[in-house]
Tab-separated table of C-alpha atoms in Angstrom:
chain	number	residue	atom	x	y	z
A	28	TRP	CA	127.736	107.663	99.583
A	29	CYS	CA	125.718	104.553	98.316
A	30	LYS	CA	127.586	104.177	95.427
A	31	GLU	CA	131.135	104.690	97.161
A	32	HIS	CA	130.594	102.752	100.105
A	33	ILE	CA	128.196	99.793	99.321
A	34	CYS	CA	127.788	99.230	95.186
A	35	GLU	CA	129.042	101.430	92.280
A	36	ASP	CA	126.230	99.536	90.186
A	37	MET	CA	123.112	100.065	92.074
A	38	HIS	CA	120.881	102.466	90.994
A	39	TRP	CA	119.988	104.676	94.694
A	40	GLY	CA	117.222	106.768	95.653
A	41	PHE	CA	115.139	108.296	98.482
A	42	GLN	CA	111.516	107.224	99.119
A	43	ILE	CA	109.512	109.283	101.071
A	44	ILE	CA	105.959	108.237	101.963
A	45	SER	CA	103.273	110.313	103.585
A	46	GLY	CA	100.199	108.073	103.621
A	47	ASP	CA	99.599	104.415	102.909
A	48	LEU	CA	100.907	102.358	99.466
A	49	PRO	CA	98.089	100.485	97.730
A	50	VAL	CA	98.919	96.430	96.955
A	51	HIS	CA	101.210	96.989	94.106
A	52	LYS	CA	104.445	95.523	92.112
A	53	ASP	CA	107.345	98.007	91.601
A	54	ILE	CA	107.951	98.579	87.899
A	55	GLY	CA	111.711	98.283	86.779
A	56	THR	CA	112.947	96.262	90.027
A	57	GLN	CA	113.142	92.776	91.135
A	58	VAL	CA	114.474	93.337	94.572
A	59	LYS	CA	115.451	95.864	96.748
A	60	LEU	CA	117.776	97.032	99.531
A	61	ILE	CA	115.827	99.759	101.755
A	62	TYR	CA	117.482	101.498	104.760
A	63	LEU	CA	114.426	102.839	106.612
A	64	ILE	CA	115.240	106.603	108.496
A	65	GLU	CA	111.807	107.507	109.550
A	66	LEU	CA	109.281	104.727	110.343
A	67	GLY	CA	105.994	107.163	109.711
A	68	GLY	CA	104.218	105.634	112.489
A	69	THR	CA	104.564	103.668	115.233
A	70	ASN	CA	102.749	100.432	113.552
A	71	VAL	CA	103.534	100.760	109.856
A	72	LEU	CA	102.881	97.329	108.247
A	73	THR	CA	104.406	95.974	104.835
A	74	ASN	CA	102.556	93.164	103.795
A	75	PHE	CA	102.974	90.813	101.352
A	76	TYR	CA	99.947	88.955	98.945
A	77	ALA	CA	99.323	86.058	96.784
A	78	GLU	CA	99.040	86.599	93.074
A	79	ASP	CA	94.765	87.483	93.824
A	80	LYS	CA	96.492	90.520	95.645
A	81	ILE	CA	93.969	89.778	98.401
A	82	THR	CA	95.893	86.694	100.290
A	83	ILE	CA	98.469	88.100	102.822
A	84	THR	CA	101.434	85.658	102.714
A	85	ASN	CA	103.654	87.772	104.923
A	86	SER	CA	103.225	90.922	106.840
A	87	TYR	CA	106.207	93.013	108.439
A	88	ASN	CA	107.000	95.797	110.694
A	89	ILE	CA	110.140	96.974	109.142
A	90	GLU	CA	112.903	98.089	112.104
A	91	VAL	CA	114.282	101.777	111.565
A	92	HIS	CA	118.414	102.004	111.124
A	93	ARG	CA	118.720	98.626	109.513
A	94	TRP	CA	119.058	97.574	105.670
A	95	HIS	CA	116.578	95.563	104.514
A	96	ILE	CA	115.643	93.184	101.234
A	97	LEU	CA	112.325	93.600	99.808
A	98	GLN	CA	111.089	91.395	97.072
A	99	ALA	CA	109.561	94.313	95.025
A	100	GLU	CA	108.338	92.366	92.087
A	101	LYS	CA	105.867	90.806	94.786
A	102	TYR	CA	102.534	92.219	95.128
A	103	HIS	CA	103.011	94.351	98.502
A	104	SER	CA	101.518	97.282	100.159
A	105	VAL	CA	102.377	99.592	103.480
A	106	HIS	CA	99.198	100.093	105.703
A	107	ASN	CA	99.321	102.592	109.119
A	108	VAL	CA	101.354	105.305	107.851
A	109	GLU	CA	101.002	108.452	110.014
A	110	SER	CA	103.589	110.768	109.373
A	111	THR	CA	106.499	110.790	106.557
A	112	ARG	CA	108.280	107.572	106.151
A	113	PHE	CA	111.527	108.206	104.818
A	114	SER	CA	114.094	105.685	103.375
A	115	ILE	CA	117.502	104.858	101.163
A	116	THR	CA	116.306	102.373	98.334
A	117	GLY	CA	119.044	100.436	96.048
A	118	ARG	CA	117.728	98.451	93.307
A	119	VAL	CA	119.706	95.265	93.479
A	120	PHE	CA	118.055	93.238	90.209
A	121	PRO	CA	116.690	95.970	87.977
A	122	LYS	CA	114.283	94.577	84.775
């Protein structure tokens, strides 16, 4: 559906998160489109970090049922996941 209705050239997939994600950079992509279907909790935060992996530069409570752009090449983490977090993801600029 995503290839047909959004962009044929992107790599599309599903992401299921059942717990917090530690500080990391995504491998193989610079930017992702994310459509969050299930939040995974009432106060799930996506934090972005400086290169020291400690200093939080931004923190977001990503809204459900909207498209979001994620700078996947920047250090980030996901916290406060209480249940299953489910999203559709598309790689915009694969490495």
